[in-house]
Short mmCIF file of C-alpha atoms and ligand atoms in Angstrom, two decimals:
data_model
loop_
_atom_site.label_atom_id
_atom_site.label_comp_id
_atom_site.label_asym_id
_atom_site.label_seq_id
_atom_site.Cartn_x
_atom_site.Cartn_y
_atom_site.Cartn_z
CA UNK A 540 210.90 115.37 31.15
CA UNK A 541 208.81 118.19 29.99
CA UNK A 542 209.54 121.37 32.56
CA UNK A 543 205.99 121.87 32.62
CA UNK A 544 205.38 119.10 34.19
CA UNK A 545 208.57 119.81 36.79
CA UNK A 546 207.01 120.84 40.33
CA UNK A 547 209.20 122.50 42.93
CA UNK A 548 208.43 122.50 46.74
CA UNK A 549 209.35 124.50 49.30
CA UNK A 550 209.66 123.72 52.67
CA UNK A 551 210.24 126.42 54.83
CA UNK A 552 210.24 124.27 57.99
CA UNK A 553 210.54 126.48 61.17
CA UNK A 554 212.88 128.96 59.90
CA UNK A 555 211.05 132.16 58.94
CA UNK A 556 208.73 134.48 61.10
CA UNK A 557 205.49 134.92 60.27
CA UNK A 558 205.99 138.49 58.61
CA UNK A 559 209.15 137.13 57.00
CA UNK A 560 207.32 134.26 55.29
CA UNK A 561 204.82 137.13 54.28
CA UNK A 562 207.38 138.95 52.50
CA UNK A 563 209.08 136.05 50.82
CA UNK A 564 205.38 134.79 49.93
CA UNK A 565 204.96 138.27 48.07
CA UNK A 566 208.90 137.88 46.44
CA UNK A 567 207.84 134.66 45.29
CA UNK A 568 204.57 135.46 43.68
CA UNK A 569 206.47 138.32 42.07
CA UNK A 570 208.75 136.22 40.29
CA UNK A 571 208.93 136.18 36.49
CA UNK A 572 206.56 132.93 35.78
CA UNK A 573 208.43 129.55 34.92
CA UNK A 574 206.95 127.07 33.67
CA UNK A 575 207.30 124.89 36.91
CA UNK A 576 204.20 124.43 39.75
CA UNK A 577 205.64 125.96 42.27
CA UNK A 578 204.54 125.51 45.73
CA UNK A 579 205.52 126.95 49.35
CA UNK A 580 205.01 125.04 52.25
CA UNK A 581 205.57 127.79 55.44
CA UNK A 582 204.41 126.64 59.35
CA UNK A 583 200.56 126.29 60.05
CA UNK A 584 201.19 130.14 61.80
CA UNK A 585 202.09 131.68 58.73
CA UNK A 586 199.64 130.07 56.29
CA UNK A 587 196.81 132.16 56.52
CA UNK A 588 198.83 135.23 56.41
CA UNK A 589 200.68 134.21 53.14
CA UNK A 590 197.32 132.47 51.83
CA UNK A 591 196.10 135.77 51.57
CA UNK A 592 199.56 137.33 49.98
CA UNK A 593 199.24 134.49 47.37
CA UNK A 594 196.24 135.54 46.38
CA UNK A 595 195.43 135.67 42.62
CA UNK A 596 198.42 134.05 41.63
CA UNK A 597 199.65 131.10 40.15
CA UNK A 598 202.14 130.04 43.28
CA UNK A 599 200.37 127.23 45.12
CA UNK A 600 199.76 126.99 49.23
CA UNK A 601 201.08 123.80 50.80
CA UNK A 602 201.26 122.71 55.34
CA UNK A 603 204.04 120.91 56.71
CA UNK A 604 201.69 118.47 58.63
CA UNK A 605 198.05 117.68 59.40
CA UNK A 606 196.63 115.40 61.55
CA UNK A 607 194.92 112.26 61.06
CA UNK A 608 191.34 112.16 62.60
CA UNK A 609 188.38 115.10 60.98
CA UNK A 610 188.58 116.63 64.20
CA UNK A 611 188.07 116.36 68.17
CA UNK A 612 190.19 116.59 71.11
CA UNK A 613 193.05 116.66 69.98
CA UNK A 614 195.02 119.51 71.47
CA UNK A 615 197.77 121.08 69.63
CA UNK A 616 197.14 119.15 66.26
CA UNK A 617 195.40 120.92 63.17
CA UNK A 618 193.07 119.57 60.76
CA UNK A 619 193.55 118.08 57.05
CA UNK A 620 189.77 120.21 56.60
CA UNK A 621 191.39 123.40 57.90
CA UNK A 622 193.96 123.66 55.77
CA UNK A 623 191.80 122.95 52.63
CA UNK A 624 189.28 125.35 54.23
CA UNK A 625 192.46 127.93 54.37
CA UNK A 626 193.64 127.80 50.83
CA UNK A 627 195.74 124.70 51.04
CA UNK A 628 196.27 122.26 48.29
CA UNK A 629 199.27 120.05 49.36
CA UNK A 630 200.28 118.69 52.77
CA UNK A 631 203.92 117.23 53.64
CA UNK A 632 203.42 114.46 55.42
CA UNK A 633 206.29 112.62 57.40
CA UNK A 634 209.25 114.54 56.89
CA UNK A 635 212.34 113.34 58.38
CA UNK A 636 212.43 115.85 61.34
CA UNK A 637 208.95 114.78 62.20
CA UNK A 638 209.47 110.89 61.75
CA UNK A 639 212.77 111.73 64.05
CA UNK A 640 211.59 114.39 66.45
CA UNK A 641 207.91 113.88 66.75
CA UNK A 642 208.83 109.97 66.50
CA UNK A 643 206.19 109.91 63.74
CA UNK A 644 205.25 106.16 62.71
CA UNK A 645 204.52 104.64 59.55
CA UNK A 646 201.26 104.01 60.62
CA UNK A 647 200.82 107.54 61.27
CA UNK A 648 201.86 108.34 58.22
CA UNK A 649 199.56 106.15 56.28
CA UNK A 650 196.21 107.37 58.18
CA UNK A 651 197.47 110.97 57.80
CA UNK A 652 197.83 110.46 53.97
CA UNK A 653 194.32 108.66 54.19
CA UNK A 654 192.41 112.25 55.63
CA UNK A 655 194.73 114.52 53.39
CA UNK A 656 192.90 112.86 50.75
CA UNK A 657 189.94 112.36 52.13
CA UNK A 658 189.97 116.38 52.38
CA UNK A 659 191.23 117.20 49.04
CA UNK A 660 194.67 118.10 49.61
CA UNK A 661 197.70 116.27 47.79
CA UNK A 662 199.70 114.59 49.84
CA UNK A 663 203.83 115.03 49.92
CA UNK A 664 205.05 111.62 51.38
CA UNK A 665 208.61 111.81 52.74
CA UNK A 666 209.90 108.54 52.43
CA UNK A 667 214.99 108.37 52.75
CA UNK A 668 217.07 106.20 55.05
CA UNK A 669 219.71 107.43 57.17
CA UNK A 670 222.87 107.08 57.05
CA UNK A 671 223.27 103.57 58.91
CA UNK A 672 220.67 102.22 57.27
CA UNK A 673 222.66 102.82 53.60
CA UNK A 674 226.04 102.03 55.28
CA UNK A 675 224.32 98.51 56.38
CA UNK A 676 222.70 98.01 53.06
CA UNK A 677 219.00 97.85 53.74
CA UNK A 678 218.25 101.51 51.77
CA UNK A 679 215.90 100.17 49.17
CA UNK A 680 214.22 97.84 51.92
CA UNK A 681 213.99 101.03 54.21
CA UNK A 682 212.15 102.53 51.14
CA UNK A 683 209.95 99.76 50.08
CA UNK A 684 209.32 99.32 53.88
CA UNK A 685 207.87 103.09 54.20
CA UNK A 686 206.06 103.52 51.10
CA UNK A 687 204.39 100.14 51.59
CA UNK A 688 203.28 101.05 55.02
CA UNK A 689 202.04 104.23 54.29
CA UNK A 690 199.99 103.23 50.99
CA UNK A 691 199.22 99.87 51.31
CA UNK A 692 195.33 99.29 51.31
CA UNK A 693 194.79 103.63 50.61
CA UNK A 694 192.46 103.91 48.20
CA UNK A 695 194.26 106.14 45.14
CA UNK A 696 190.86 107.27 42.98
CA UNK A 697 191.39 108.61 39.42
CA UNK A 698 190.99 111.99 41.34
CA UNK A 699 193.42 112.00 43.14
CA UNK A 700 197.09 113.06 43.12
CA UNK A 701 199.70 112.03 45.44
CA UNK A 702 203.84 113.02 45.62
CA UNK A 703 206.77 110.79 47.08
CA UNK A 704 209.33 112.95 47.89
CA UNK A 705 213.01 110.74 47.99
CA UNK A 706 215.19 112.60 50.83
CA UNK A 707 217.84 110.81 51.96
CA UNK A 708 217.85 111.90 55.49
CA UNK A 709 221.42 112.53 55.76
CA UNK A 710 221.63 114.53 52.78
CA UNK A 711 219.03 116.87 53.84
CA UNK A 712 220.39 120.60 54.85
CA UNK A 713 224.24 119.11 54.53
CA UNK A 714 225.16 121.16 51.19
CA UNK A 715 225.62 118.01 49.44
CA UNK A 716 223.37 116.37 47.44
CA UNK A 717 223.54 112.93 46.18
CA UNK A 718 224.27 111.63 42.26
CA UNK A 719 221.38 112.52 40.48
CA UNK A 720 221.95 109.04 38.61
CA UNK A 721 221.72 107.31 42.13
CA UNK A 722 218.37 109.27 42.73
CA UNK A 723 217.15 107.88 39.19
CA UNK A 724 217.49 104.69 40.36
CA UNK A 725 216.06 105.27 43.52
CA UNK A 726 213.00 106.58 42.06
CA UNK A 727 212.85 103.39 40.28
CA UNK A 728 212.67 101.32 43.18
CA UNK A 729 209.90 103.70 44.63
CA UNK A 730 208.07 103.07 41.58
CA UNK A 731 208.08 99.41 41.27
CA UNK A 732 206.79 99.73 45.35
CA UNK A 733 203.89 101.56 44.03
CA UNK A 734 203.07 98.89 41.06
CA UNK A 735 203.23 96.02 43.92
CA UNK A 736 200.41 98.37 45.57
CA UNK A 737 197.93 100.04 42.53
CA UNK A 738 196.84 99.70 39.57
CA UNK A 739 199.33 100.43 36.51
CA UNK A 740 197.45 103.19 35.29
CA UNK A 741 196.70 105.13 38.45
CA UNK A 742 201.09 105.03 39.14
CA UNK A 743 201.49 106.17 35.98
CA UNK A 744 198.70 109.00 36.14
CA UNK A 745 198.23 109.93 39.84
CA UNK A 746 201.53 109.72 41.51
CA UNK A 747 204.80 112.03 41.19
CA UNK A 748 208.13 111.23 41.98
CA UNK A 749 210.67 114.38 43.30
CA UNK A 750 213.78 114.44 45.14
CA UNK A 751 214.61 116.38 47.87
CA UNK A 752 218.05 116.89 49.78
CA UNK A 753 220.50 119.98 49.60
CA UNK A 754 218.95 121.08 46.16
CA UNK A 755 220.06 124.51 45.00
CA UNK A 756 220.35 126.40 41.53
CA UNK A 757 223.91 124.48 41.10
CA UNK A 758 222.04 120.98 40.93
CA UNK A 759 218.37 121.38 40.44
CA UNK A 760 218.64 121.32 36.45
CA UNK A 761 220.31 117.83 37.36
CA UNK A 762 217.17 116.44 39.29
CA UNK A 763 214.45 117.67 36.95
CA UNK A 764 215.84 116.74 33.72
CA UNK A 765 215.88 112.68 35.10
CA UNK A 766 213.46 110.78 33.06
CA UNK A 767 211.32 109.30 36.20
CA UNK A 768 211.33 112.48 38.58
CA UNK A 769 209.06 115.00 38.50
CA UNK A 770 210.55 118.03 40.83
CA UNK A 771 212.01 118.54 43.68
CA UNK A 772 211.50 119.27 47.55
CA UNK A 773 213.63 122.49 48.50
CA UNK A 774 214.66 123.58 52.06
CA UNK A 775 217.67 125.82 52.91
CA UNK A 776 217.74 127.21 48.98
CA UNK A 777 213.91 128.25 49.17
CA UNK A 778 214.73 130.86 51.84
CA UNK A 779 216.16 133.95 50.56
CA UNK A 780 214.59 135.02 47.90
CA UNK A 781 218.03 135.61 45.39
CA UNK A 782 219.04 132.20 46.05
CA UNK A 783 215.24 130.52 45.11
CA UNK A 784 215.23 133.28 42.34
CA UNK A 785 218.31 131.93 40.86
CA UNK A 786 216.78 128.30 41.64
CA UNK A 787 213.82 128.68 39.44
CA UNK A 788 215.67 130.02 36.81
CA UNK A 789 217.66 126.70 36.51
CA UNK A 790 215.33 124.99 36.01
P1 PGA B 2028 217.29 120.98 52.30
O1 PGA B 2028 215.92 120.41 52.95
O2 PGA B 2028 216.95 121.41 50.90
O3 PGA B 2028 217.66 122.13 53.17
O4 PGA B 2028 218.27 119.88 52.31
C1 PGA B 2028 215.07 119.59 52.22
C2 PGA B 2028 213.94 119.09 53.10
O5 PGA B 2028 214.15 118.82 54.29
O6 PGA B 2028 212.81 118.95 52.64
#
């Protein structure tokens, strides 16, 4: 695969202050350009701040969540419309940490992806199993299972662009990712999921594979260079700015 075509995502969950995602915003946009789409994902507090940092340049704005209905009382939750309105592009929907601390459903999932595109923004679906579910077996049900759920009946336009993010939930933030070969085939899996669901054309055109799970500059090259995935999802390696430097450049 082409590296212009590789995206890289990062997800800087709940890890950086507000005026330390500005400052990492700025590092970022400051960084020799690759030829990847690079795109940081910091908490709903910070994305205004670094909205306005990003300004100008080519590094793209993305939430970690939005919320499924256009609006209301709904205390605490923040809009798919609101973070278009504030520069956003992409939204992460159902991470791991939200599906296990939030106890995020698929069905959740699926009308959240519905309003992110219904608002413009490209959704990131997080689909992995945990560790049980590969030691019993049932990963690429688990898989089929969530990607069904959240898609099934969404209406994918010619549009519109979506991204499945693969993160094996125990391999995220443990230092060790899986065989890229095993992610390959993974990604396969996903994809013949998606052909069950929509139209050959609009897989092929409007949806992106990436992996995500302890990527750093030692494996990345690994992940992008696979035939059927498009980029990665990036964590604990997007947070200090030598490390994600180094990242990018290994690409
Ligand atoms: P990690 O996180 O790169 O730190 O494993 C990835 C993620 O949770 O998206």
């Amino acid at each position: 695969m082409s590296t212009q075509n590789t995206i890289l995502i990062s997800n800087w969950k709940m890890k950086l202050s507000v005026a330390q995602a500005k400052k990492l915003a700025i590092a970022v946009k400051n960084k020799k350009t690759t030829q990847a789409e690079l795109v940081i994902c910091p908490t709903f507090a910070s994305l205004t701040e670094v909205a306005k940092n990003l300004a100008g340049s080519q590094v793209k704005l993305g939430a970690q969540n939005c919320f499924w209905e256009p609006s209301g009382a709904y205390t605490g939750e923040v809009s798919a419309k609101e973070l278009k309105e504030i520069g956003c592009e992409f939204v992460i929907i159902g991470h791991s940490e939200r599906r296990q601390y939030l106890k995020e459903t698929d069905e959740m999932i699926h009308r959240k992806i519905k309003m992110a595109l219904a608002c413009g923004l490209t959704p990131i679906l997080c689909v992995g199993e945990t560790f049980d579910q590969r030691q019993q077996g049932a990963k690429d049900y688990v898989l089929i299972q969530q990607v069904t759920q959240a898609l099934q009946g969404v209406e994918v336009g010619s549009d519109k662009q979506l991204i499945i993010a693969y993160e094996p939930v125990w391999v995220i933030g443990s230092g060790q990712a899986i065989d890229p070969l095993e992610a390959a085939n993974t990604h396969q899996v996903i994809y013949q999921s998606l052909f069950d669901l929509f139209p050959s054309d609009i897989v092929k055109n409007n949806f992106r594979i990436i992996y995500g799970g302890s990527v750093d500059q030692t494996n990345v090259a690994d992940f992008v260079s696979l035939e059927k995935t498009s980029g990665v999802l990036v964590g604990g390696a997007s947070l200090k700015i030598d490390e994600f430097s180094a990242l990018i450049d290994s690409i």
